Structures are given as structure tokens and as C-alpha cells.
PDB file of C-alpha atoms in Angstrom:
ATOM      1  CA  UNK T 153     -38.140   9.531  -7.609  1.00 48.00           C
ATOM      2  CA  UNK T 154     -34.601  10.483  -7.081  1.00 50.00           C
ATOM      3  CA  UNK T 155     -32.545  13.339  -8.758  1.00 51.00           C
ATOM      4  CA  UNK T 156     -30.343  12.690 -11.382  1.00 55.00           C
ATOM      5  CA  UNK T 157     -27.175  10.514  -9.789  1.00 52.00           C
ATOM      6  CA  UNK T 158     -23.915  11.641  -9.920  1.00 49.00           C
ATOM      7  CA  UNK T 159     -21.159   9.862 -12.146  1.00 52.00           C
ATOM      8  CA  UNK T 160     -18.310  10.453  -9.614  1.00 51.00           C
ATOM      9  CA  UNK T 161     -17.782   8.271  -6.865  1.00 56.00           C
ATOM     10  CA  UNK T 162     -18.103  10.617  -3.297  1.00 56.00           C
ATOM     11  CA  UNK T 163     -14.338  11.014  -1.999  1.00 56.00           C
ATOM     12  CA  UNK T 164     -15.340  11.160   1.696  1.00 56.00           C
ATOM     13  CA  UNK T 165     -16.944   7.364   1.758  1.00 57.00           C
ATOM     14  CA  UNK T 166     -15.219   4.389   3.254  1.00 55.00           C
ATOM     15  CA  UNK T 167     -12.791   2.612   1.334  1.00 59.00           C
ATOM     16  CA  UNK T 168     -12.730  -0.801  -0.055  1.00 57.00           C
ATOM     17  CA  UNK T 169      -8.849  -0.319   0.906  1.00 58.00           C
ATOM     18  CA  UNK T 170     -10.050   0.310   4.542  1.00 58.00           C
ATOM     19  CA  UNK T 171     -13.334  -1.735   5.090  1.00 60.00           C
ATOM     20  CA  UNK T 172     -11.328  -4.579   3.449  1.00 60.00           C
ATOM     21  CA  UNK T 173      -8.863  -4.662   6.732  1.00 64.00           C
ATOM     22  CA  UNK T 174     -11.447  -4.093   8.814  1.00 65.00           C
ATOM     23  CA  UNK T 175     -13.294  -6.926   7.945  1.00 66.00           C
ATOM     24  CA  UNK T 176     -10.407  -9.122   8.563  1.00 70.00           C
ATOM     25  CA  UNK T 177     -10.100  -7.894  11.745  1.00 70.00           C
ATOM     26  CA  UNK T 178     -13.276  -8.208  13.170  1.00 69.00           C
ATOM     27  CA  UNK T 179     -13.487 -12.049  11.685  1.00 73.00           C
ATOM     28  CA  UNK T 180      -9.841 -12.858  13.523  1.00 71.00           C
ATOM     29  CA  UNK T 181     -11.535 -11.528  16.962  1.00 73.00           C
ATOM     30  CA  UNK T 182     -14.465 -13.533  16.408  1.00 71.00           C
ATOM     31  CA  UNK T 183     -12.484 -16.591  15.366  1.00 73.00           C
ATOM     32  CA  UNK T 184     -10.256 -16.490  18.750  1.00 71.00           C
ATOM     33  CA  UNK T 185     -13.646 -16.492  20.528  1.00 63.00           C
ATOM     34  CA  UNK T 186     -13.390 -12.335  21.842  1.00 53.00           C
ATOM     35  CA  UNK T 187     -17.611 -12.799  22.494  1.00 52.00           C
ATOM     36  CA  UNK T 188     -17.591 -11.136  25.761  1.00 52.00           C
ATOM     37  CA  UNK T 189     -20.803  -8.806  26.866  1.00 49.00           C
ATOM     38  CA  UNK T 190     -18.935  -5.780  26.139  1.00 52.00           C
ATOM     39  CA  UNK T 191     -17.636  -6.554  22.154  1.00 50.00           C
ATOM     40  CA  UNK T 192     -21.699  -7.442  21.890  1.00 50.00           C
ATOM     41  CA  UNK T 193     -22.498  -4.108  23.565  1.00 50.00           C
ATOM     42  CA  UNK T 194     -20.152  -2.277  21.497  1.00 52.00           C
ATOM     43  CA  UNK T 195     -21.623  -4.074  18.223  1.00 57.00           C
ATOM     44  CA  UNK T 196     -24.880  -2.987  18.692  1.00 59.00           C
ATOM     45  CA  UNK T 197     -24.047   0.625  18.354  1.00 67.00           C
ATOM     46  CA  UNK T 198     -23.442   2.097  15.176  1.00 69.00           C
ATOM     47  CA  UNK T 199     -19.642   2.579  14.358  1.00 77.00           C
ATOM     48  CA  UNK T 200     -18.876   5.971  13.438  1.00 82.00           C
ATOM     49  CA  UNK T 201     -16.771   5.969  10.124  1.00 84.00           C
ATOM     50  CA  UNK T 202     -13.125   6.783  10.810  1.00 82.00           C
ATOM     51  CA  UNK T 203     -12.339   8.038   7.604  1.00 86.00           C
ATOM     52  CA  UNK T 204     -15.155  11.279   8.489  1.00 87.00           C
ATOM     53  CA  UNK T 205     -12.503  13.851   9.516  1.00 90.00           C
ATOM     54  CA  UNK T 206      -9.395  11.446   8.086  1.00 92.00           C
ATOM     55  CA  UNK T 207      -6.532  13.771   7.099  1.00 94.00           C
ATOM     56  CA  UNK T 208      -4.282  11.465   6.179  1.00 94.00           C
ATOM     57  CA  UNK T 209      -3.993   9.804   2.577  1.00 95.00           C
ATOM     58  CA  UNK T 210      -2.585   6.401   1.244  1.00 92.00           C
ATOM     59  CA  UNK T 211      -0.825   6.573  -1.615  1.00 94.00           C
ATOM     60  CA  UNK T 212       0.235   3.919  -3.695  1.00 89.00           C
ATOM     61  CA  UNK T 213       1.665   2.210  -6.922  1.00 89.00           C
ATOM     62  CA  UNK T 214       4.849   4.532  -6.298  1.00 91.00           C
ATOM     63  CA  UNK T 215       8.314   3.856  -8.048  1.00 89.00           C
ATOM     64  CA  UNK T 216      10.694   2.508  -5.644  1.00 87.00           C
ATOM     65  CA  UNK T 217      12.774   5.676  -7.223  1.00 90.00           C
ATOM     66  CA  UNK T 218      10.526   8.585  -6.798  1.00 92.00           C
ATOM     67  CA  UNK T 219      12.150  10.341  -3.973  1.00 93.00           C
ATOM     68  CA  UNK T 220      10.179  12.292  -1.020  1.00 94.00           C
ATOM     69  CA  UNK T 221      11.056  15.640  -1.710  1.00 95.00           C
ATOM     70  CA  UNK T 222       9.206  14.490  -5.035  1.00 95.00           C
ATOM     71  CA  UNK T 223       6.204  14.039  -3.399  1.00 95.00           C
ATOM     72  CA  UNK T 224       6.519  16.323  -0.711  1.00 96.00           C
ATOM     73  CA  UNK T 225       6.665  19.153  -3.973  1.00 96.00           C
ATOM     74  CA  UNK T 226       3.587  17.235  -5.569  1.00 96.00           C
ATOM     75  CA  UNK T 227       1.287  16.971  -2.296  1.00 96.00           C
ATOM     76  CA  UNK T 228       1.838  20.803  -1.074  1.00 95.00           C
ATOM     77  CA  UNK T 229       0.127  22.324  -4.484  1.00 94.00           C
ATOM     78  CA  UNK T 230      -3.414  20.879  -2.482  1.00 92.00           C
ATOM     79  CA  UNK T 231      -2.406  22.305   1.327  1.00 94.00           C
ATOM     80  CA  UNK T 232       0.234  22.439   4.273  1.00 96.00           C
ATOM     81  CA  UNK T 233       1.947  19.169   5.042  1.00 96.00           C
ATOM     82  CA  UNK T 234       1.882  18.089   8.194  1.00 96.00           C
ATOM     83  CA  UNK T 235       3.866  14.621   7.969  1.00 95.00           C
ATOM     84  CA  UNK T 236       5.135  12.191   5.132  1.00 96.00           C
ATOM     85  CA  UNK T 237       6.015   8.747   5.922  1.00 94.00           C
ATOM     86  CA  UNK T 238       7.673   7.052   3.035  1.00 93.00           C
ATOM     87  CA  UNK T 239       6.843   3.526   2.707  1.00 89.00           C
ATOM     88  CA  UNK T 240       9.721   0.737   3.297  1.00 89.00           C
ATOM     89  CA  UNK T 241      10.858  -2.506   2.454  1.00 84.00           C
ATOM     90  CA  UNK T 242      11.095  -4.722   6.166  1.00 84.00           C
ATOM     91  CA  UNK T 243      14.055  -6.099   6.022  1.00 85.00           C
ATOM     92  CA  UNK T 244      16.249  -3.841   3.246  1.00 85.00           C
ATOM     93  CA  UNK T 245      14.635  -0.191   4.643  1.00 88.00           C
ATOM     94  CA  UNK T 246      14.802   0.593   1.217  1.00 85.00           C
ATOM     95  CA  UNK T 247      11.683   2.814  -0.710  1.00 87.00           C
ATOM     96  CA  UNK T 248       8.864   0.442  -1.328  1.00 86.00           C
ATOM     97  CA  UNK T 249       6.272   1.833  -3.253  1.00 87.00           C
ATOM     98  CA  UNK T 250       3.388   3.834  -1.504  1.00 90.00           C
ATOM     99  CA  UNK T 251       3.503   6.483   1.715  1.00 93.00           C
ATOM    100  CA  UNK T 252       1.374   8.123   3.891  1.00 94.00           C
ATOM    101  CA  UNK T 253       0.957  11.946   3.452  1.00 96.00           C
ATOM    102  CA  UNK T 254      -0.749  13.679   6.584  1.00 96.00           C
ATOM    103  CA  UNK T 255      -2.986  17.000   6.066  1.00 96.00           C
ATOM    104  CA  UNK T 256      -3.473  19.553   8.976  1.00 96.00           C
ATOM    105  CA  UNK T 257      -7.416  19.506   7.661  1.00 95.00           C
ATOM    106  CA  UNK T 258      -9.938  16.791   6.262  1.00 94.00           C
ATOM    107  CA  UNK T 259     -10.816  19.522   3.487  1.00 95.00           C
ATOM    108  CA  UNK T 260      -7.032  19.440   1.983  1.00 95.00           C
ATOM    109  CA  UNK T 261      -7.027  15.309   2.115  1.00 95.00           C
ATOM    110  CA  UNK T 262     -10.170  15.506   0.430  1.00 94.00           C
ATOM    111  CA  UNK T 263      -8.615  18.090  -2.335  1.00 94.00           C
ATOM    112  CA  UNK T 264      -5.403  16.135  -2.940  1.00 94.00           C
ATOM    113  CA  UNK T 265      -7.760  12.895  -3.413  1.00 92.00           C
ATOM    114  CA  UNK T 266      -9.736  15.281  -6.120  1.00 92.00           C
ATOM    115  CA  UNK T 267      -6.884  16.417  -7.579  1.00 93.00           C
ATOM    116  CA  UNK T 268      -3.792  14.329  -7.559  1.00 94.00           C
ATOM    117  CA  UNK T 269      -5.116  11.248  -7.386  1.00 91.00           C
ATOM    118  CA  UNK T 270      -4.825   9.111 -10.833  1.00 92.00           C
ATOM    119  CA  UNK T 271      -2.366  11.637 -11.858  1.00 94.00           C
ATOM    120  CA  UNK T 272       1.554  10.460 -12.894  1.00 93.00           C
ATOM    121  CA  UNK T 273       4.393  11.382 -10.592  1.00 93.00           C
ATOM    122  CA  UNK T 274       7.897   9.437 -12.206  1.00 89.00           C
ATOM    123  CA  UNK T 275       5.278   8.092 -15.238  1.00 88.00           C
ATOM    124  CA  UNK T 276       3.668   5.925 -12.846  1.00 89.00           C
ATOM    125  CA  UNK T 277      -0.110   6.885 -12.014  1.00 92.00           C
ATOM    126  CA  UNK T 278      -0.542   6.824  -8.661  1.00 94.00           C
ATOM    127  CA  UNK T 279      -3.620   5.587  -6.276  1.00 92.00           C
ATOM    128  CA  UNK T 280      -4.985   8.039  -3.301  1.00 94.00           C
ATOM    129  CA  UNK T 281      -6.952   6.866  -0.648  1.00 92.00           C
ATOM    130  CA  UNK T 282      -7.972   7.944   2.801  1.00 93.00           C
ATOM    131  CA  UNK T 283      -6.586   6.667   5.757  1.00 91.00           C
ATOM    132  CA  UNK T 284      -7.675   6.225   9.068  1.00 90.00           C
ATOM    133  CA  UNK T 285      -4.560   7.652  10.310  1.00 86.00           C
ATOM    134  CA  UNK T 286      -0.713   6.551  10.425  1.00 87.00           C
ATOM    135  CA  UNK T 287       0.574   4.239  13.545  1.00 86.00           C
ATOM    136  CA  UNK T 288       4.072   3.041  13.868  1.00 88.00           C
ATOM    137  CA  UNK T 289       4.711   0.079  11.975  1.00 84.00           C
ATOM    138  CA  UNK T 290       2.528   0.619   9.087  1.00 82.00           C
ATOM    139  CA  UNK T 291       5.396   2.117   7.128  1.00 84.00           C
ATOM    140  CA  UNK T 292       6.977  -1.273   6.344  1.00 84.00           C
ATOM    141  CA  UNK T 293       5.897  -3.274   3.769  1.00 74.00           C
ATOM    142  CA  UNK T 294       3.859  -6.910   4.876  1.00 66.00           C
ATOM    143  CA  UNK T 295       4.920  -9.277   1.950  1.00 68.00           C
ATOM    144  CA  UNK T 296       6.873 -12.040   2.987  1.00 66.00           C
ATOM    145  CA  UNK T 297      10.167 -10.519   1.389  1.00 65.00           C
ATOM    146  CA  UNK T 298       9.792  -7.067   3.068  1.00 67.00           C
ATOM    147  CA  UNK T 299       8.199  -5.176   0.438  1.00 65.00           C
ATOM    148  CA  UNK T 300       4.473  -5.199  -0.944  1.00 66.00           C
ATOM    149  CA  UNK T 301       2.501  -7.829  -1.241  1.00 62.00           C
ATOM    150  CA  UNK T 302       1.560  -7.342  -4.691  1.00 63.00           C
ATOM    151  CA  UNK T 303       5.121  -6.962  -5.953  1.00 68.00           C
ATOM    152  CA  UNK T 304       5.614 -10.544  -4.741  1.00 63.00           C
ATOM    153  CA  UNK T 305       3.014 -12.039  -7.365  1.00 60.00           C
ATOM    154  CA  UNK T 306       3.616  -9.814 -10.190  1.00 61.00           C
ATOM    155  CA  UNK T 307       4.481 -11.352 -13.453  1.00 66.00           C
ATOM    156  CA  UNK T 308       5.881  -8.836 -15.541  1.00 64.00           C
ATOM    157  CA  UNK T 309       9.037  -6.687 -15.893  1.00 63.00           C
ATOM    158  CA  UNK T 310       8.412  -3.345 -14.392  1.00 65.00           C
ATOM    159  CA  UNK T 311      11.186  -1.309 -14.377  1.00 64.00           C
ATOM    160  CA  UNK T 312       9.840   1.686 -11.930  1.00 63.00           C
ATOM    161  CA  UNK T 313       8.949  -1.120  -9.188  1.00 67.00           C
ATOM    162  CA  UNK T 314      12.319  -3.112  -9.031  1.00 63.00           C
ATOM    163  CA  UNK T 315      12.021  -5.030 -12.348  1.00 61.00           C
ATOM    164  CA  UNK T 316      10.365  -8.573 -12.006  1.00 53.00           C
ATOM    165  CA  UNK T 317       8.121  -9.417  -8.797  1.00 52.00           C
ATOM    166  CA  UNK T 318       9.693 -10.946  -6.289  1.00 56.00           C
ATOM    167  CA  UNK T 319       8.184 -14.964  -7.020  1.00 56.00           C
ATOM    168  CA  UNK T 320      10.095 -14.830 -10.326  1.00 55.00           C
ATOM    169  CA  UNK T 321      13.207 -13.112  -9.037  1.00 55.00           C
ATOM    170  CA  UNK T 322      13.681 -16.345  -6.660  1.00 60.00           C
ATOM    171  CA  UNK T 323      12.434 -18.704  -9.356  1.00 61.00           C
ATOM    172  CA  UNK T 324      15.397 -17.494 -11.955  1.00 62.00           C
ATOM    173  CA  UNK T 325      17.786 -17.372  -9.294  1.00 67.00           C
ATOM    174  CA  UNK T 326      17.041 -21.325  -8.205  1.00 71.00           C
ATOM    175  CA  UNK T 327      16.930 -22.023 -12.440  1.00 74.00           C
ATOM    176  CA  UNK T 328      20.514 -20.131 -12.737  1.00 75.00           C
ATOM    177  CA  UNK T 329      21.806 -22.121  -9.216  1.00 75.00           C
ATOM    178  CA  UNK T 330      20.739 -25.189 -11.090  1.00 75.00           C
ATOM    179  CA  UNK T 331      22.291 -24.233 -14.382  1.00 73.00           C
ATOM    180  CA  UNK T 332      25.133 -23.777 -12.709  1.00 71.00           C
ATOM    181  CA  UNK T 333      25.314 -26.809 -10.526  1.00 65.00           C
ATOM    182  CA  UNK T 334      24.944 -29.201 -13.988  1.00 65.00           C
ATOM    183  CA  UNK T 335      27.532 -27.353 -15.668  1.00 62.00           C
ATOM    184  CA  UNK T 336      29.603 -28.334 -12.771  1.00 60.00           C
ATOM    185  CA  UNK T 337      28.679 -31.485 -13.163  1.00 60.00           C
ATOM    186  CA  UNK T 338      29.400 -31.906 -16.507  1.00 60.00           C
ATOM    187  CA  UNK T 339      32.663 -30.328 -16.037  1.00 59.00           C
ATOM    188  CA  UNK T 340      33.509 -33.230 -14.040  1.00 59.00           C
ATOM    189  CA  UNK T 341      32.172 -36.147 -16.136  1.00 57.00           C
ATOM    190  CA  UNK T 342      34.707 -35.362 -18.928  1.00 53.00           C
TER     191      UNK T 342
END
């Protein structure tokens, strides 16, 4: 029989955030037919977990107002900063909604996680989660607008994320072009 188990999830375990993409990836290479001897090789092997020594942290659900000196003051209470990395809208390189904070030492990602995670910063709580580690490129949001994906099917007003999600921004714009269009219309006809 085991001892008793512990209520709290272990920080230092692979994320659903994480395992999620990497799932996605490895079902894309075996869709475009990457089968060679050495991927097969490689697959027998056990993968070591990237997110072992990970020092850098995901954080999301951000205001698209909270600045990063904000969370530059925020993050340093759990250790010394190496880099932040604000996350940005594609196409407007305006603040998004999450960033990447990079530790000097697994030990201080681990604490902030602990810590700061769930916690408010601008009355929004905010998500942690390790990261395998910041490349160029991921600082941009991947909806199809430029920003987050999720703010692109949100249905209600939030005022910390930009107001309405994206979807029913364009959908009252095309209603008020309308609008406008038959009051033109009617305009004419008398």
C-alpha cells in the first residue's frame, strides 16, 4: 500500500500546455510521412522531459494593460530575472496577454510557479506554467487576427483583455456596415 497522496499537483511535471503541442507535432511529422530509420530509432528511446531543468515560465490570462515593469516588479520577489519577453499581437505589436519570464535557475521557476501563480496582477488572476524555453517567434500571438487564440472566440465583454473577442468585434462591425448601408438606402427611396 501506498502513503497517503498528496492534494497538490507536483510543479516540476509536464504540462498539458506543453505535451498538448507536442502531440501535435509529432502527429504532423507522421502525417507528411517523416518514417525514416532514424525518427524510429529515436522513438524507441525514452524522451527525456524538457521541462526537468526548464527555467523559463509561461504566463498567461494577462491584461493587454499590465505593463512589464509590472511584472518585471511581481516576478523578482521569487529570484533574479534573467529575460522577459512580453507577448504581442502579429500584426498591431501591441501587448497581447501572456509573456515569457526566464529564471537564471530551475529552483526560482519552480518558486514563482508556487508562489505567484493563481495570484492577481491588474485584478486579473494569472496562469504560470513551465516552458521548455523561449525561441524567436513565440512572442507573437497565433490567432488569425494577431492576438490569442482564445480572445478570438470569447463571448463576453472583458474590459482588461480589449473588451469583446475578436469574432464579435467583426460581427458588430459587418451589423453596423449594414445598418448603415439601409439607412442609405432609405435615404434615397424618399
Amino acid at each position: 500500500m501506498r502513503g497517503p497522496r498528496g492534494t497538490v499537483e507536483r510543479l516540476d511535471q509536464p504540462s498539458a500546455y506543453f505535451n498538448r503541442n507536442k502531440r501535435r507535432r509529432l502527429e504532423k511529422e507522421n502525417r507528411d510521412g517523416d518514417n525514416n530509420d532514424d525518427a524510429n530509432a529515436h522513438n524507441d528511446q525514452p524522451e527525456e522531459d524538457p521541462l526537468k531543468n526548464a527555467t523559463t515560465l509561461y504566463v498567461g490570462n494577462l491584461s493587454f494593460y499590465t505593463t512589464e515593469e509590472q511584472v518585471y516588479e511581481l516576478f523578482s520577489k521569487c529570484g533574479e530575472i534573467k529575460r522577459l519577453i512580453m507577448g504581442l499581437d502579429r500584426f498591431q505589436k501591441t501587448p497581447c496577454g501572456f509573456c515569457f519570464v526566464e529564471y537564471y535557475t530551475h529552483q526560482d521557476a519552480l518558486d514563482c510557479m508556487k508562489y505567484i501563480g493563481g495570484t492577481k496582477l491588474d485584478e486579473r488572476i494569472i496562469r504560470t506554467d513551465l516552458d521548455p524555453g523561449f525561441t524567436e517567434g513565440r512572442q507573437y500571438g497565433r490567432g488569425k487576427s494577431g492576438g490569442q487564440v482564445r480572445d478570438e472566440y470569447r463571448e463576453d465583454y472583458d474590459e482588461g483583455r480589449g473588451g469583446l473577442g475578436r469574432a464579435l468585434q467583426l460581427a458588430r462591425e459587418r451589423e453596423r456596415e449594414n445598418r448603415q448601408y439601409n439607412d442609405d438606402d432609405y435615404g434615397r427611396l424618399k
